PDB file of C-alpha atoms in Angstrom:
ATOM      1  CA  MET A1045     109.963  17.062  69.247  1.00 28.00           C
ATOM      2  CA  THR A1046     112.898  17.887  66.979  1.00 37.00           C
ATOM      3  CA  GLU A1047     116.270  17.657  68.657  1.00 41.00           C
ATOM      4  CA  HIS A1048     117.701  20.943  69.311  1.00 45.00           C
ATOM      5  CA  TYR A1049     121.324  21.483  67.719  1.00 50.00           C
ATOM      6  CA  TYR A1050     122.515  23.680  70.328  1.00 57.00           C
ATOM      7  CA  THR A1051     123.842  20.544  72.441  1.00 62.00           C
ATOM      8  CA  VAL A1052     127.125  18.905  73.112  1.00 60.00           C
ATOM      9  CA  GLU A1053     126.107  15.397  72.090  1.00 60.00           C
ATOM     10  CA  PRO A1054     123.188  15.250  69.599  1.00 57.00           C
ATOM     11  CA  GLY A1055     121.318  12.029  70.176  1.00 54.00           C
ATOM     12  CA  SER A1056     119.644  11.511  66.769  1.00 69.00           C
ATOM     13  CA  ALA A1057     120.856   8.820  64.532  1.00 64.00           C
ATOM     14  CA  HIS A1058     123.368   9.900  61.915  1.00 74.00           C
ATOM     15  CA  ARG A1059     121.767  10.885  58.530  1.00 76.00           C
ATOM     16  CA  PRO A1060     124.557  12.114  56.488  1.00 80.00           C
ATOM     17  CA  LYS A1061     124.025  14.234  53.342  1.00 90.00           C
ATOM     18  CA  GLU A1062     126.257  16.261  51.249  1.00 93.00           C
ATOM     19  CA  ILE A1063     125.300  19.725  49.908  1.00 93.00           C
ATOM     20  CA  VAL A1064     127.006  22.208  47.513  1.00 95.00           C
ATOM     21  CA  VAL A1065     127.219  25.784  48.310  1.00 94.00           C
ATOM     22  CA  LYS A1066     128.313  28.798  46.391  1.00 95.00           C
ATOM     23  CA  LEU A1067     129.268  31.824  48.356  1.00 95.00           C
ATOM     24  CA  ARG A1068     131.423  34.758  47.641  1.00 95.00           C
ATOM     25  CA  GLY A1069     132.292  33.159  44.103  1.00 94.00           C
ATOM     26  CA  GLN A1070     133.417  30.168  46.041  1.00 91.00           C
ATOM     27  CA  GLU A1071     132.017  26.655  45.738  1.00 95.00           C
ATOM     28  CA  LEU A1072     132.336  24.236  48.633  1.00 96.00           C
ATOM     29  CA  ARG A1073     131.092  20.695  49.091  1.00 97.00           C
ATOM     30  CA  LEU A1074     129.932  20.248  52.579  1.00 96.00           C
ATOM     31  CA  GLN A1075     128.940  17.060  54.430  1.00 93.00           C
ATOM     32  CA  THR A1076     125.993  17.680  56.823  1.00 92.00           C
ATOM     33  CA  ASP A1077     124.187  15.412  59.317  1.00 90.00           C
ATOM     34  CA  ALA A1078     121.242  15.090  61.704  1.00 82.00           C
ATOM     35  CA  GLY A1079     121.675  16.913  64.885  1.00 74.00           C
ATOM     36  CA  VAL A1080     123.328  19.982  63.584  1.00 82.00           C
ATOM     37  CA  PHE A1081     121.749  23.418  62.245  1.00 74.00           C
ATOM     38  CA  SER A1082     120.558  23.566  58.826  1.00 72.00           C
ATOM     39  CA  ARG A1083     121.077  20.197  57.623  1.00 61.00           C
ATOM     40  CA  GLN A1084     119.167  20.167  54.463  1.00 65.00           C
ATOM     41  CA  ARG A1085     120.443  23.273  52.889  1.00 80.00           C
ATOM     42  CA  LEU A1086     122.398  26.361  53.652  1.00 92.00           C
ATOM     43  CA  ASP A1087     120.070  28.465  56.062  1.00 90.00           C
ATOM     44  CA  PRO A1088     119.470  31.843  53.897  1.00 93.00           C
ATOM     45  CA  GLY A1089     120.370  33.946  57.083  1.00 95.00           C
ATOM     46  CA  THR A1090     123.968  32.252  56.768  1.00 95.00           C
ATOM     47  CA  LYS A1091     124.074  33.140  53.101  1.00 96.00           C
ATOM     48  CA  LEU A1092     123.270  36.556  53.634  1.00 98.00           C
ATOM     49  CA  LEU A1093     125.744  36.892  56.584  1.00 98.00           C
ATOM     50  CA  VAL A1094     128.662  35.361  54.680  1.00 97.00           C
ATOM     51  CA  GLU A1095     127.963  37.661  51.419  1.00 97.00           C
ATOM     52  CA  SER A1096     127.794  40.547  53.737  1.00 98.00           C
ATOM     53  CA  LEU A1097     130.989  40.230  55.546  1.00 98.00           C
ATOM     54  CA  GLU A1098     133.823  42.665  55.188  1.00 97.00           C
ATOM     55  CA  LEU A1099     137.053  40.715  55.140  1.00 97.00           C
ATOM     56  CA  SER A1100     139.699  43.148  53.706  1.00 95.00           C
ATOM     57  CA  GLY A1101     142.419  43.539  56.360  1.00 95.00           C
ATOM     58  CA  VAL A1102     141.152  40.814  58.698  1.00 97.00           C
ATOM     59  CA  GLU A1103     143.886  38.835  60.282  1.00 97.00           C
ATOM     60  CA  ALA A1104     142.220  36.661  63.186  1.00 98.00           C
ATOM     61  CA  PRO A1105     138.640  35.851  62.306  1.00 98.00           C
ATOM     62  CA  LEU A1106     136.344  33.572  64.653  1.00 98.00           C
ATOM     63  CA  ASP A1107     133.365  31.542  63.271  1.00 98.00           C
ATOM     64  CA  LEU A1108     131.537  31.081  66.459  1.00 97.00           C
ATOM     65  CA  GLY A1109     129.016  28.413  66.463  1.00 95.00           C
ATOM     66  CA  CYS A1110     130.311  26.926  63.263  1.00 95.00           C
ATOM     67  CA  GLY A1111     128.042  24.274  62.544  1.00 92.00           C
ATOM     68  CA  TYR A1112     129.393  22.042  59.633  1.00 93.00           C
ATOM     69  CA  GLY A1113     131.418  25.218  58.614  1.00 96.00           C
ATOM     70  CA  PRO A1114     130.234  27.223  55.965  1.00 96.00           C
ATOM     71  CA  ILE A1115     131.172  30.625  57.248  1.00 97.00           C
ATOM     72  CA  GLY A1116     134.580  29.873  58.496  1.00 98.00           C
ATOM     73  CA  LEU A1117     135.555  27.750  55.535  1.00 98.00           C
ATOM     74  CA  VAL A1118     134.352  30.358  53.036  1.00 97.00           C
ATOM     75  CA  ILE A1119     136.446  32.894  54.813  1.00 98.00           C
ATOM     76  CA  ALA A1120     139.499  30.376  54.926  1.00 98.00           C
ATOM     77  CA  ARG A1121     138.979  29.784  50.929  1.00 97.00           C
ATOM     78  CA  GLU A1122     138.898  33.684  50.384  1.00 97.00           C
ATOM     79  CA  ARG A1123     141.841  34.611  52.861  1.00 97.00           C
ATOM     80  CA  PRO A1124     144.286  31.742  52.584  1.00 97.00           C
ATOM     81  CA  ASP A1125     146.984  33.858  54.037  1.00 97.00           C
ATOM     82  CA  VAL A1126     145.172  33.978  57.523  1.00 98.00           C
ATOM     83  CA  THR A1127     144.097  31.285  60.348  1.00 98.00           C
ATOM     84  CA  VAL A1128     140.428  31.025  60.707  1.00 98.00           C
ATOM     85  CA  TYR A1129     139.034  30.093  63.958  1.00 98.00           C
ATOM     86  CA  MET A1130     135.982  27.877  64.328  1.00 98.00           C
ATOM     87  CA  SER A1131     134.195  26.454  67.239  1.00 97.00           C
ATOM     88  CA  ASP A1132     130.979  24.990  68.296  1.00 95.00           C
ATOM     89  CA  LEU A1133     129.255  23.569  71.304  1.00 93.00           C
ATOM     90  CA  ASN A1134     127.875  20.747  69.262  1.00 91.00           C
ATOM     91  CA  ARG A1135     130.630  17.864  68.807  1.00 92.00           C
ATOM     92  CA  ARG A1136     129.168  16.291  65.743  1.00 92.00           C
ATOM     93  CA  ALA A1137     129.093  19.934  64.100  1.00 93.00           C
ATOM     94  CA  THR A1138     132.826  20.182  64.791  1.00 96.00           C
ATOM     95  CA  GLU A1139     133.614  17.004  63.516  1.00 96.00           C
ATOM     96  CA  LEU A1140     131.943  17.712  60.299  1.00 96.00           C
ATOM     97  CA  ALA A1141     133.524  21.207  59.989  1.00 97.00           C
ATOM     98  CA  ALA A1142     136.941  19.264  60.334  1.00 98.00           C
ATOM     99  CA  GLU A1143     135.741  16.796  57.824  1.00 97.00           C
ATOM    100  CA  ASN A1144     134.639  19.659  55.441  1.00 97.00           C
ATOM    101  CA  ALA A1145     137.818  21.619  55.815  1.00 98.00           C
ATOM    102  CA  ALA A1146     139.845  18.629  54.722  1.00 98.00           C
ATOM    103  CA  GLN A1147     137.513  17.605  51.801  1.00 97.00           C
ATOM    104  CA  ASN A1148     137.896  21.359  50.442  1.00 98.00           C
ATOM    105  CA  GLY A1149     141.734  21.323  50.750  1.00 98.00           C
ATOM    106  CA  LEU A1150     141.587  24.238  53.376  1.00 98.00           C
ATOM    107  CA  GLY A1151     144.372  23.751  56.087  1.00 97.00           C
ATOM    108  CA  ASN A1152     144.172  27.302  57.466  1.00 98.00           C
ATOM    109  CA  VAL A1153     141.783  26.589  60.233  1.00 98.00           C
ATOM    110  CA  VAL A1154     141.802  25.855  63.703  1.00 98.00           C
ATOM    111  CA  ILE A1155     138.581  23.860  64.913  1.00 98.00           C
ATOM    112  CA  ARG A1156     137.697  23.459  68.583  1.00 98.00           C
ATOM    113  CA  GLN A1157     134.619  22.026  70.332  1.00 97.00           C
ATOM    114  CA  GLY A1158     133.195  23.782  73.382  1.00 96.00           C
ATOM    115  CA  ASP A1159     130.602  26.406  74.655  1.00 93.00           C
ATOM    116  CA  ALA A1160     131.218  30.189  73.658  1.00 93.00           C
ATOM    117  CA  PHE A1161     134.487  31.125  73.633  1.00 97.00           C
ATOM    118  CA  LEU A1162     135.796  28.651  76.350  1.00 97.00           C
ATOM    119  CA  PRO A1163     137.662  26.665  73.578  1.00 97.00           C
ATOM    120  CA  TRP A1164     139.959  29.697  72.991  1.00 98.00           C
ATOM    121  CA  GLN A1165     140.825  30.590  76.579  1.00 97.00           C
ATOM    122  CA  ASP A1166     144.419  29.632  76.150  1.00 97.00           C
ATOM    123  CA  LEU A1167     144.704  32.119  73.403  1.00 97.00           C
ATOM    124  CA  TYR A1168     142.675  35.037  75.207  1.00 96.00           C
ATOM    125  CA  THR A1169     144.911  34.187  78.461  1.00 96.00           C
ATOM    126  CA  ALA A1170     148.083  34.713  76.223  1.00 97.00           C
ATOM    127  CA  GLY A1171     146.707  38.192  75.149  1.00 97.00           C
ATOM    128  CA  PHE A1172     145.057  37.039  71.587  1.00 98.00           C
ATOM    129  CA  ARG A1173     142.198  38.838  70.459  1.00 98.00           C
ATOM    130  CA  PHE A1174     140.055  38.217  67.521  1.00 98.00           C
ATOM    131  CA  ASP A1175     139.295  41.105  64.764  1.00 98.00           C
ATOM    132  CA  LEU A1176     136.326  39.588  63.542  1.00 98.00           C
ATOM    133  CA  VAL A1177     133.561  37.176  65.235  1.00 98.00           C
ATOM    134  CA  ALA A1178     130.962  36.153  62.690  1.00 98.00           C
ATOM    135  CA  MET A1179     127.662  34.183  63.998  1.00 97.00           C
ATOM    136  CA  ASN A1180     124.336  33.047  63.522  1.00 95.00           C
ATOM    137  CA  PRO A1181     123.082  33.036  67.121  1.00 94.00           C
ATOM    138  CA  PRO A1182     121.440  30.251  68.745  1.00 90.00           C
ATOM    139  CA  LEU A1183     118.057  31.996  69.166  1.00 91.00           C
ATOM    140  CA  ARG A1184     116.307  28.821  70.421  1.00 87.00           C
ATOM    141  CA  ALA A1185     118.763  28.748  73.361  1.00 88.00           C
ATOM    142  CA  GLY A1186     117.238  32.085  74.711  1.00 92.00           C
ATOM    143  CA  LYS A1187     117.894  35.541  74.608  1.00 95.00           C
ATOM    144  CA  GLU A1188     120.213  35.318  77.948  1.00 95.00           C
ATOM    145  CA  THR A1189     122.555  33.128  76.146  1.00 94.00           C
ATOM    146  CA  VAL A1190     122.568  35.239  72.985  1.00 96.00           C
ATOM    147  CA  LEU A1191     123.240  38.153  74.916  1.00 97.00           C
ATOM    148  CA  ARG A1192     126.155  36.249  76.881  1.00 96.00           C
ATOM    149  CA  LEU A1193     127.697  35.521  73.390  1.00 97.00           C
ATOM    150  CA  PHE A1194     127.144  39.264  72.547  1.00 98.00           C
ATOM    151  CA  ALA A1195     129.248  40.220  75.528  1.00 98.00           C
ATOM    152  CA  GLU A1196     131.840  37.776  75.488  1.00 97.00           C
ATOM    153  CA  ALA A1197     132.513  38.746  71.964  1.00 98.00           C
ATOM    154  CA  ARG A1198     132.957  42.384  72.976  1.00 97.00           C
ATOM    155  CA  ASP A1199     135.597  41.270  75.493  1.00 96.00           C
ATOM    156  CA  ARG A1200     137.409  38.957  73.192  1.00 97.00           C
ATOM    157  CA  LEU A1201     137.885  41.494  70.119  1.00 98.00           C
ATOM    158  CA  ARG A1202     140.555  43.921  69.512  1.00 97.00           C
ATOM    159  CA  PRO A1203     139.689  47.593  69.464  1.00 97.00           C
ATOM    160  CA  GLY A1204     138.093  48.282  66.253  1.00 96.00           C
ATOM    161  CA  GLY A1205     137.218  44.495  65.847  1.00 98.00           C
ATOM    162  CA  GLN A1206     133.916  43.390  64.295  1.00 98.00           C
ATOM    163  CA  LEU A1207     130.903  41.467  65.465  1.00 98.00           C
ATOM    164  CA  TRP A1208     128.656  40.163  62.569  1.00 98.00           C
ATOM    165  CA  ALA A1209     125.517  38.346  63.404  1.00 98.00           C
ATOM    166  CA  VAL A1210     122.332  37.454  61.346  1.00 98.00           C
ATOM    167  CA  ILE A1211     118.781  37.366  62.878  1.00 97.00           C
ATOM    168  CA  ARG A1212     115.512  37.031  61.405  1.00 96.00           C
ATOM    169  CA  THR A1213     113.352  40.073  61.812  1.00 96.00           C
ATOM    170  CA  LYS A1214     110.570  38.488  63.149  1.00 96.00           C
ATOM    171  CA  GLN A1215     112.803  36.834  65.716  1.00 96.00           C
ATOM    172  CA  GLY A1216     113.833  40.211  67.461  1.00 96.00           C
ATOM    173  CA  ALA A1217     116.547  41.582  65.159  1.00 97.00           C
ATOM    174  CA  LYS A1218     115.498  45.075  65.736  1.00 97.00           C
ATOM    175  CA  THR A1219     115.377  44.288  69.691  1.00 97.00           C
ATOM    176  CA  TYR A1220     118.789  42.595  69.398  1.00 98.00           C
ATOM    177  CA  LEU A1221     120.292  45.507  67.471  1.00 98.00           C
ATOM    178  CA  ARG A1222     119.418  47.812  70.536  1.00 98.00           C
ATOM    179  CA  GLU A1223     121.056  45.225  72.719  1.00 98.00           C
ATOM    180  CA  LEU A1224     124.248  45.331  70.724  1.00 98.00           C
ATOM    181  CA  GLU A1225     124.088  49.236  70.957  1.00 98.00           C
ATOM    182  CA  ARG A1226     123.879  48.946  74.620  1.00 98.00           C
ATOM    183  CA  ILE A1227     126.663  46.555  74.701  1.00 98.00           C
ATOM    184  CA  PHE A1228     128.995  47.880  72.165  1.00 98.00           C
ATOM    185  CA  GLY A1229     128.169  51.471  72.362  1.00 97.00           C
ATOM    186  CA  THR A1230     127.335  51.483  68.694  1.00 95.00           C
ATOM    187  CA  ALA A1231     125.809  48.998  66.189  1.00 98.00           C
ATOM    188  CA  GLU A1232     124.265  49.027  62.729  1.00 98.00           C
ATOM    189  CA  THR A1233     122.051  47.010  60.389  1.00 98.00           C
ATOM    190  CA  ALA A1234     124.549  46.017  57.723  1.00 98.00           C
ATOM    191  CA  ALA A1235     122.148  44.154  55.277  1.00 98.00           C
ATOM    192  CA  ILE A1236     118.273  43.116  54.841  1.00 98.00           C
ATOM    193  CA  LYS A1237     116.999  40.490  52.914  1.00 97.00           C
ATOM    194  CA  SER A1238     114.372  37.862  52.750  1.00 93.00           C
ATOM    195  CA  GLY A1239     113.330  38.552  56.296  1.00 97.00           C
ATOM    196  CA  TYR A1240     116.777  38.636  57.699  1.00 97.00           C
ATOM    197  CA  ARG A1241     118.888  41.295  59.160  1.00 98.00           C
ATOM    198  CA  VAL A1242     122.928  41.410  59.625  1.00 98.00           C
ATOM    199  CA  LEU A1243     123.712  43.300  62.432  1.00 98.00           C
ATOM    200  CA  LEU A1244     127.151  44.824  62.824  1.00 98.00           C
ATOM    201  CA  ALA A1245     128.980  46.051  65.862  1.00 98.00           C
ATOM    202  CA  ARG A1246     132.556  47.499  66.403  1.00 97.00           C
ATOM    203  CA  LYS A1247     134.560  47.338  69.673  1.00 97.00           C
ATOM    204  CA  GLN A1248     135.444  50.897  70.561  1.00 91.00           C
ATOM    205  CA  PRO A1249     139.218  51.790  71.198  1.00 86.00           C
ATOM    206  CA  ASP A1250     140.082  51.535  74.913  1.00 71.00           C
TER     207      ASP A1250
END
């Protein structure tokens, strides 16, 4: 059975690999490994998500479940004036993300390991809120986990802040859209391509 990437400590033997990705006009060289999501190539859903993001005016973005870092590092390259926050439950993934940030000369990132929003509890307690959360949800972890992440994202976004998520149509994207509408009050499909849908929800003003 293939090991699940949504785990703290992958037990699979290391199989390092380098891939080159081109996103939003940027090229990144990224180290990947066994035990992390989409090791062999950039997942097409992640690519669609990154290309769809609206980054104008974004000041506090979070790449939630960052894996080896493609989403957050592209944001960091495009927006060198902001600090990009990145986290993942998978320790191997966050180590790779840190390595990839250094390899690509991106110092405007903060990378932490931990479940969901727990790595950022200190910021949240101090009153900090994100204005954008981007994620490729861990669907194999189950619907309950995905909905928990959606609800926690709503609570940790500033009013007007955006949650972006990409889900395969055949894996319940339309159902998850309805769930986002329930959680946020409003949500929309921002992009559709190659069997994937990018869902966008905005936090309503208090």
